[in-house]
Amino acid sequence: MNDATAYVLLEDGERFDGIACGADGHAVGEVVFTTGMTGYQEAMSDPSFNAQLITFTTAHVGNYGVSAEAMESDRIHARAAIMRAATNRDDAPGAEGRWLDWLRDNGIPGITDLDTRALVRHIRDQGAMRGGLFPASMTEEEARALIAAEPPMAGRDLARAVTPSETVVLEPLGEGPAGAEHTRIAMIDTGVKASILRNLRLRGATVELHPCTVTAEQLLAGDADAFFMASGPGDPAALDYLVATLRELVGKKPVYGICLGHQLLCRAVGLETYKLPFGHRGANHPVMDLTTGRVEITSQNHGFSVRGPGGSATVPTDAPVRWETDFGIAELTHVNLYDHTVEGLALRDVVGATVQYHPEAGPGPRDSLYLFDRFIKEIAGA
Ligand SMILES: NC(=O)CC[C@H](N)C(=O)O
């Protein structure tokens, strides 16, 4: 492209040209892609995208405006937006601003008119990798040095980068189902999305958000009815201190996990995590609930996954799978129908359950909201 004003460079030397938009400047991190067709503001503000540059596979980004309501946290965590076509409209209900203005005002660079299909095919074949978005005025030599200075995602503890410095208590926004009107949930906040908190609070829960350095002793001294681990950025294998904390909690009270929380609870019962080649990010991944046979279309955003004992990353979909763990039997409850990876477990000898995907949507379909009802009822019955 002769009129290019910016480019994306990957650590393996692959280069993609485009037109700069959003804020001036450069950004480096892990380059990933998401297949969601809407929800770009939610993605950019989801803490799990911390230290990543998001490539949107959807053809147009910015067709509707931004609003405070769509924020998944208090700021933008993704480092850049990589797009085929970007528009700057504000004509959605509730819109309070325009997409490209929002990126610019928050200091986030973007690139448009880039061949996102070629970039996504490359990442799909070679795996997600480090890279950056640079103005055309910056030489590839300078860009390569910046990319080399960025730590790889594998092995990275980013929970500490996003966790709150003090405990925060959030009051309920509604009443829970009969028999479970009020519950108190203690969460170690590794980068929770606002939609997870909203869904718990709408079902009568008071949620305590603790810094990720909280001890099991401190948590057990409180009066929570359950412990909940939520989403967050980085590599679950780098979080041994959280796994050690969780090992003290499992079996004492019900434990639940979503995404990073699922990965950490699985590690706590003795399972292992590994890095997926290019991750699951989007709002259209089919997952089967093995307890009902029902298929849900799910929202996903993760680069790591859990493997079964014995090392198998993929699991069958036609028969219940039960694994012996350090805390008794774990039954596989959910499986990804794209690649047959683990999407959820229930602990059968202690109370607890986890899912790898995002039942809270934000963005995405709401097929899986039932899980919040299931978890809240289970806590009340425990
Ligand atoms: N959304 C999340 O919680 C992501 C979990 C983890 N950081 C991963 O990429 O796999």
Coordinates of C-alpha atoms and ligand atoms in Angstrom, one line a residue:
M1 CA 0.0 0.0 0.0
N2 CA 1.7 3.2 -1.2
D3 CA -0.3 5.6 0.9
A4 CA 0.2 3.6 4.2
T5 CA 0.5 5.7 7.3
A6 CA 0.9 2.9 9.8
Y7 CA 1.8 -0.8 9.8
V8 CA 1.5 -3.9 12.0
L9 CA 4.7 -5.9 12.4
L10 CA 4.8 -9.4 13.9
E11 CA 7.8 -10.9 15.7
D12 CA 8.4 -13.3 12.8
G13 CA 8.9 -10.4 10.4
E14 CA 5.5 -10.4 8.7
R15 CA 4.3 -6.9 7.9
F16 CA 0.8 -5.5 7.1
D17 CA 0.2 -1.9 6.0
G18 CA -2.8 0.3 6.7
I19 CA -4.0 3.7 7.6
A20 CA -3.5 5.1 11.1
C21 CA -6.5 6.1 13.2
G22 CA -7.3 6.6 16.9
A23 CA -4.5 8.1 18.9
D24 CA -1.0 8.8 17.5
G25 CA 1.9 6.6 18.6
H26 CA 2.7 2.9 18.7
A27 CA 1.6 -0.1 20.7
V28 CA 3.2 -3.5 21.3
G29 CA 1.9 -6.7 22.8
E30 CA 0.4 -10.0 21.7
V31 CA -1.5 -9.8 18.4
V32 CA -4.8 -11.7 18.6
F33 CA -8.0 -11.8 16.7
T34 CA -11.7 -11.9 17.7
T35 CA -14.5 -13.0 15.6
G36 CA -17.3 -11.1 17.4
M37 CA -19.3 -9.0 15.0
T38 CA -20.4 -6.5 17.7
G39 CA -19.1 -5.5 21.1
Y40 CA -15.9 -3.8 20.2
Q41 CA -16.1 -1.4 23.1
E42 CA -16.7 -4.3 25.5
A43 CA -13.7 -6.2 24.1
M44 CA -11.3 -3.2 24.3
S45 CA -12.3 -2.6 27.9
D46 CA -12.2 -6.2 29.0
P47 CA -9.2 -6.6 31.4
S48 CA -8.5 -10.0 29.8
F49 CA -7.2 -8.2 26.7
N50 CA -4.6 -6.4 28.7
A51 CA -1.2 -6.4 26.8
Q52 CA -2.9 -7.5 23.6
L53 CA -3.6 -5.8 20.3
I54 CA -7.1 -6.9 19.0
T55 CA -7.6 -7.7 15.3
F56 CA -11.3 -7.5 14.5
T57 CA -12.3 -10.0 11.8
T58 CA -15.7 -8.3 11.3
A59 CA -15.7 -6.1 8.2
H60 CA -16.7 -2.8 9.9
V61 CA -16.0 -1.5 13.3
G62 CA -17.5 1.7 14.6
N63 CA -20.9 1.4 13.0
Y64 CA -22.5 2.4 16.3
G65 CA -21.2 4.6 19.1
V66 CA -19.7 4.1 22.5
S67 CA -21.4 4.4 25.9
A68 CA -20.5 4.2 29.6
E69 CA -22.9 1.3 29.9
A70 CA -20.8 -0.9 27.5
M71 CA -17.6 -0.6 29.6
E72 CA -16.4 -3.9 31.0
S73 CA -14.0 -2.1 33.4
D74 CA -13.0 1.5 34.2
R75 CA -10.6 1.8 31.3
I76 CA -9.4 0.4 27.9
H77 CA -7.0 -2.6 28.5
A78 CA -6.3 -3.6 24.9
R79 CA -3.4 -1.8 23.4
A80 CA -4.6 -1.2 19.9
A81 CA -7.5 -1.9 17.5
I82 CA -6.6 -3.5 14.1
M83 CA -9.4 -3.2 11.5
R84 CA -10.4 -3.7 7.9
A85 CA -12.7 -0.7 7.9
A86 CA -13.4 1.7 10.7
T87 CA -16.2 4.2 10.9
N88 CA -17.0 6.9 13.4
R89 CA -20.7 7.0 14.0
D90 CA -22.8 7.8 17.0
D91 CA -26.2 6.7 15.9
A92 CA -26.9 3.7 18.3
P93 CA -29.4 4.0 21.1
G94 CA -27.7 5.3 24.2
A95 CA -24.5 6.3 22.3
E96 CA -22.5 8.9 24.1
G97 CA -19.6 9.2 21.7
R98 CA -18.0 7.9 18.5
W99 CA -15.6 4.9 18.3
L100 CA -12.6 6.5 16.7
D101 CA -12.9 9.6 18.9
W102 CA -13.0 7.3 21.9
L103 CA -9.8 5.5 20.9
R104 CA -8.1 8.8 20.2
D105 CA -9.3 10.4 23.5
N106 CA -8.1 7.4 25.5
G107 CA -4.7 7.3 23.9
I108 CA -5.2 4.1 22.0
P109 CA -3.8 3.8 18.5
G110 CA -5.8 2.0 15.7
I111 CA -5.1 1.0 12.1
T112 CA -7.7 0.6 9.3
D113 CA -7.6 -0.5 5.7
L114 CA -5.4 -3.4 6.7
D115 CA -5.8 -6.8 5.2
T116 CA -7.2 -8.4 8.3
R117 CA -8.0 -11.7 6.5
A118 CA -4.3 -12.2 5.6
L119 CA -3.2 -11.2 9.2
V120 CA -5.8 -13.6 10.8
R121 CA -4.8 -16.5 8.4
H122 CA -1.2 -15.9 9.4
I123 CA -1.9 -16.0 13.1
R124 CA -4.2 -19.0 12.6
D125 CA -1.3 -20.9 11.0
Q126 CA 1.6 -19.6 13.0
G127 CA -0.1 -18.9 16.4
A128 CA -0.7 -15.7 18.3
M129 CA 2.6 -13.9 18.7
R130 CA 4.1 -10.6 19.8
G131 CA 3.9 -7.7 17.5
G132 CA 3.1 -4.1 17.3
L133 CA 1.3 -1.2 15.5
F134 CA 3.7 1.5 14.4
P135 CA 3.5 4.8 12.5
A136 CA 5.0 4.6 8.9
S137 CA 7.6 7.1 10.1
M138 CA 9.1 4.5 12.5
T139 CA 11.7 2.1 10.9
E140 CA 11.2 -1.7 11.1
E141 CA 14.5 -1.8 13.1
E142 CA 13.0 0.4 15.8
A143 CA 9.8 -1.6 15.7
R144 CA 11.6 -4.9 16.0
A145 CA 13.5 -3.6 19.1
L146 CA 10.2 -2.6 20.8
I147 CA 8.7 -6.0 20.0
A148 CA 11.7 -7.8 21.4
A149 CA 11.5 -5.8 24.6
E150 CA 7.9 -7.0 25.2
P151 CA 7.6 -10.2 27.4
P152 CA 5.8 -13.1 25.7
M153 CA 2.3 -13.9 26.9
A154 CA 3.3 -17.4 28.1
G155 CA 4.6 -17.2 31.6
R156 CA 3.1 -13.7 32.2
D157 CA 1.4 -12.7 35.5
L158 CA -0.9 -9.9 34.5
A159 CA -3.4 -10.4 37.4
R160 CA -1.2 -8.1 39.5
A161 CA -1.4 -5.4 36.8
V162 CA -5.2 -5.3 37.0
T163 CA -6.2 -6.3 40.5
P164 CA -7.6 -3.6 42.9
S165 CA -5.3 -2.3 45.7
E166 CA -8.1 -2.6 48.3
T167 CA -11.1 -4.7 49.0
V168 CA -14.3 -3.3 47.5
V169 CA -17.8 -4.5 48.5
L170 CA -20.6 -4.3 45.9
E171 CA -24.2 -4.4 47.0
P172 CA -26.9 -6.5 45.3
L173 CA -28.9 -5.0 42.3
G174 CA -31.8 -7.3 42.7
E175 CA -33.1 -10.3 44.6
G176 CA -32.1 -13.9 44.0
P177 CA -34.4 -16.8 43.2
A178 CA -36.7 -18.2 46.0
G179 CA -34.6 -19.8 48.7
A180 CA -31.5 -17.9 47.5
E181 CA -32.6 -14.3 47.8
H182 CA -29.3 -13.1 49.3
T183 CA -25.9 -14.6 49.0
R184 CA -22.4 -13.2 49.8
I185 CA -19.7 -14.0 47.3
A186 CA -16.0 -13.4 47.9
M187 CA -14.0 -13.0 44.7
I188 CA -10.3 -12.7 44.2
D189 CA -10.3 -10.0 41.5
T190 CA -7.9 -11.0 38.8
G191 CA -9.5 -8.6 36.2
V192 CA -13.2 -9.3 36.5
K193 CA -15.6 -8.1 33.8
A194 CA -18.4 -5.7 34.8
S195 CA -21.0 -8.1 33.2
I196 CA -20.0 -10.9 35.6
L197 CA -20.5 -8.6 38.6
R198 CA -23.8 -7.3 37.3
N199 CA -25.1 -10.8 36.7
L200 CA -24.2 -11.9 40.2
R201 CA -25.6 -8.8 41.8
L202 CA -28.8 -8.9 39.8
R203 CA -29.4 -12.3 41.4
G204 CA -29.2 -11.0 45.0
A205 CA -25.5 -11.4 45.6
T206 CA -23.3 -9.1 47.6
V207 CA -19.8 -9.3 46.0
E208 CA -16.6 -8.7 47.8
L209 CA -13.7 -8.0 45.4
H210 CA -10.3 -8.8 47.0
P211 CA -6.8 -7.9 45.7
C212 CA -5.1 -11.0 44.2
T213 CA -2.6 -11.1 47.1
V214 CA -5.4 -11.8 49.7
T215 CA -4.7 -14.9 51.8
A216 CA -6.9 -18.0 52.2
E217 CA -6.9 -17.3 55.9
Q218 CA -8.3 -13.8 55.4
L219 CA -11.0 -15.1 53.0
L220 CA -12.0 -17.9 55.4
A221 CA -12.2 -15.5 58.3
G222 CA -15.0 -13.6 56.4
D223 CA -18.6 -14.6 56.1
A224 CA -18.9 -15.4 52.4
D225 CA -21.2 -18.2 51.3
A226 CA -19.0 -19.0 48.3
F227 CA -15.7 -18.1 46.5
F228 CA -15.8 -17.0 42.9
M229 CA -12.9 -16.7 40.6
A230 CA -13.5 -14.6 37.5
S231 CA -11.8 -13.6 34.3
G232 CA -8.5 -11.9 33.8
P233 CA -5.4 -11.5 31.6
G234 CA -2.2 -13.4 31.4
D235 CA -1.0 -17.0 31.8
P236 CA -2.7 -19.1 34.5
A237 CA 0.5 -21.2 34.8
A238 CA 2.3 -18.1 36.1
L239 CA -0.1 -17.7 39.0
D240 CA 1.2 -20.4 41.5
Y241 CA 0.4 -18.1 44.5
L242 CA -3.3 -17.9 43.5
V243 CA -3.4 -21.7 43.0
A244 CA -1.9 -22.2 46.5
T245 CA -4.6 -19.9 47.9
L246 CA -7.4 -21.7 46.1
R247 CA -6.2 -25.1 47.3
E248 CA -7.0 -23.9 50.8
L249 CA -10.5 -22.8 49.8
V250 CA -11.7 -25.8 47.7
G251 CA -14.0 -28.0 49.8
K252 CA -14.5 -25.4 52.6
K253 CA -17.2 -23.5 50.7
P254 CA -18.6 -23.7 47.2
V255 CA -16.1 -22.5 44.6
Y256 CA -16.9 -21.2 41.1
G257 CA -14.8 -20.0 38.2
I258 CA -15.2 -18.3 34.9
C259 CA -12.4 -18.2 32.3
L260 CA -9.1 -17.4 34.1
G261 CA -11.0 -18.4 37.3
H262 CA -11.9 -21.8 35.7
Q263 CA -8.2 -22.3 34.7
L264 CA -7.0 -21.5 38.2
L265 CA -9.5 -23.7 40.0
C266 CA -8.7 -26.5 37.6
R267 CA -5.0 -26.0 38.5
A268 CA -6.0 -26.0 42.2
V269 CA -7.5 -29.5 41.9
G270 CA -4.4 -30.7 40.1
L271 CA -5.1 -30.3 36.4
E272 CA -2.8 -28.4 34.0
T273 CA -3.1 -25.5 31.6
Y274 CA -1.4 -25.0 28.2
K275 CA -1.3 -22.3 25.6
L276 CA -3.8 -22.6 22.7
P277 CA -2.2 -21.9 19.3
F278 CA -4.3 -18.8 18.5
G279 CA -7.0 -18.8 21.3
H280 CA -10.7 -18.6 21.3
R281 CA -12.0 -15.0 20.9
G282 CA -15.5 -14.2 19.6
A283 CA -19.2 -14.4 20.3
N284 CA -20.0 -17.4 18.2
H285 CA -18.4 -20.5 19.6
P286 CA -20.6 -23.6 20.0
V287 CA -20.3 -25.3 23.3
M288 CA -22.3 -28.5 24.4
D289 CA -23.6 -28.7 27.9
L290 CA -23.0 -32.5 28.4
T291 CA -25.5 -32.6 31.3
T292 CA -28.4 -31.7 29.0
G293 CA -27.1 -32.2 25.5
R294 CA -28.0 -28.6 24.7
V295 CA -25.7 -26.6 22.5
E296 CA -25.0 -23.0 23.5
I297 CA -23.5 -20.3 21.3
T298 CA -21.0 -18.7 23.6
S299 CA -18.8 -15.7 24.1
Q300 CA -15.2 -16.5 24.4
N301 CA -11.9 -14.8 25.1
H302 CA -9.0 -16.9 26.2
G303 CA -5.6 -17.9 24.9
F304 CA -4.9 -20.8 27.4
S305 CA -6.9 -23.9 28.2
V306 CA -7.1 -26.9 30.5
R307 CA -6.1 -30.4 29.7
G308 CA -7.3 -33.6 31.2
P309 CA -5.1 -35.9 33.3
G310 CA -2.8 -37.8 31.1
G311 CA -2.2 -34.8 28.9
S312 CA -5.1 -35.0 26.4
A313 CA -6.2 -31.5 25.3
T314 CA -9.3 -32.8 23.5
V315 CA -12.2 -34.6 25.1
P316 CA -15.1 -36.8 23.7
T317 CA -18.6 -35.3 23.3
D318 CA -20.6 -38.5 23.4
A319 CA -20.0 -39.9 26.8
P320 CA -19.6 -38.3 30.3
V321 CA -16.0 -37.9 31.3
R322 CA -15.0 -38.2 34.9
W323 CA -11.5 -37.3 36.1
E324 CA -9.9 -38.2 39.4
T325 CA -8.5 -35.0 40.9
D326 CA -6.8 -34.0 44.2
F327 CA -10.3 -33.1 45.5
G328 CA -12.2 -36.1 44.2
I329 CA -14.2 -36.5 41.0
A330 CA -14.4 -33.7 38.4
E331 CA -17.0 -34.3 35.8
L332 CA -16.7 -32.6 32.4
T333 CA -19.9 -30.6 31.9
H334 CA -19.1 -28.5 28.8
V335 CA -17.0 -29.1 25.7
N336 CA -16.1 -26.8 22.7
L337 CA -17.6 -28.2 19.5
Y338 CA -15.0 -26.4 17.3
D339 CA -12.0 -28.2 18.7
H340 CA -13.3 -30.5 21.5
T341 CA -11.4 -28.6 24.2
V342 CA -12.5 -28.4 27.8
E343 CA -15.2 -25.8 28.5
G344 CA -16.4 -26.6 31.9
L345 CA -16.3 -28.9 34.9
A346 CA -18.3 -29.7 38.0
L347 CA -16.7 -31.0 41.1
R348 CA -18.7 -34.0 42.4
D349 CA -17.1 -34.6 45.8
V350 CA -17.0 -31.0 46.9
V351 CA -19.2 -28.2 45.8
G352 CA -18.0 -26.2 42.8
A353 CA -18.2 -25.7 39.0
T354 CA -16.3 -23.8 36.4
V355 CA -16.7 -22.7 32.8
Q356 CA -14.0 -21.6 30.4
Y357 CA -16.3 -19.4 28.3
H358 CA -18.2 -16.2 29.2
P359 CA -21.8 -16.9 30.3
E360 CA -22.2 -13.2 31.1
A361 CA -21.8 -12.4 27.4
G362 CA -20.7 -8.7 27.3
P363 CA -20.4 -9.0 24.3
G364 CA -22.2 -12.0 23.0
P365 CA -25.3 -14.2 23.0
R366 CA -27.1 -14.8 26.3
D367 CA -27.6 -18.5 25.9
S368 CA -25.6 -19.3 29.0
L369 CA -27.0 -16.9 31.6
Y370 CA -28.7 -19.9 33.2
L371 CA -25.4 -20.8 34.8
F372 CA -25.6 -17.8 37.1
D373 CA -29.0 -19.1 38.3
R374 CA -27.5 -22.6 38.7
F375 CA -24.5 -21.4 40.7
I376 CA -26.6 -19.1 43.0
K377 CA -29.1 -21.9 43.7
E378 CA -26.3 -24.4 44.4
I379 CA -24.7 -22.0 46.9
A380 CA -28.0 -21.6 48.7
G381 CA -28.4 -25.4 48.8
A382 CA -24.9 -26.1 50.0
Ligands
LIG1 N1 -11.0 -14.1 29.7 C1 -10.1 -14.7 30.5 O1 -10.3 -14.8 31.7 C2 -8.8 -15.1 29.9 C3 -8.0 -16.1 30.7 C4 -6.5 -16.2 30.3 N2 -5.9 -15.0 30.5 C5 -6.4 -16.7 28.9 O2 -6.1 -16.0 28.0 O3 -6.6 -17.9 28.6

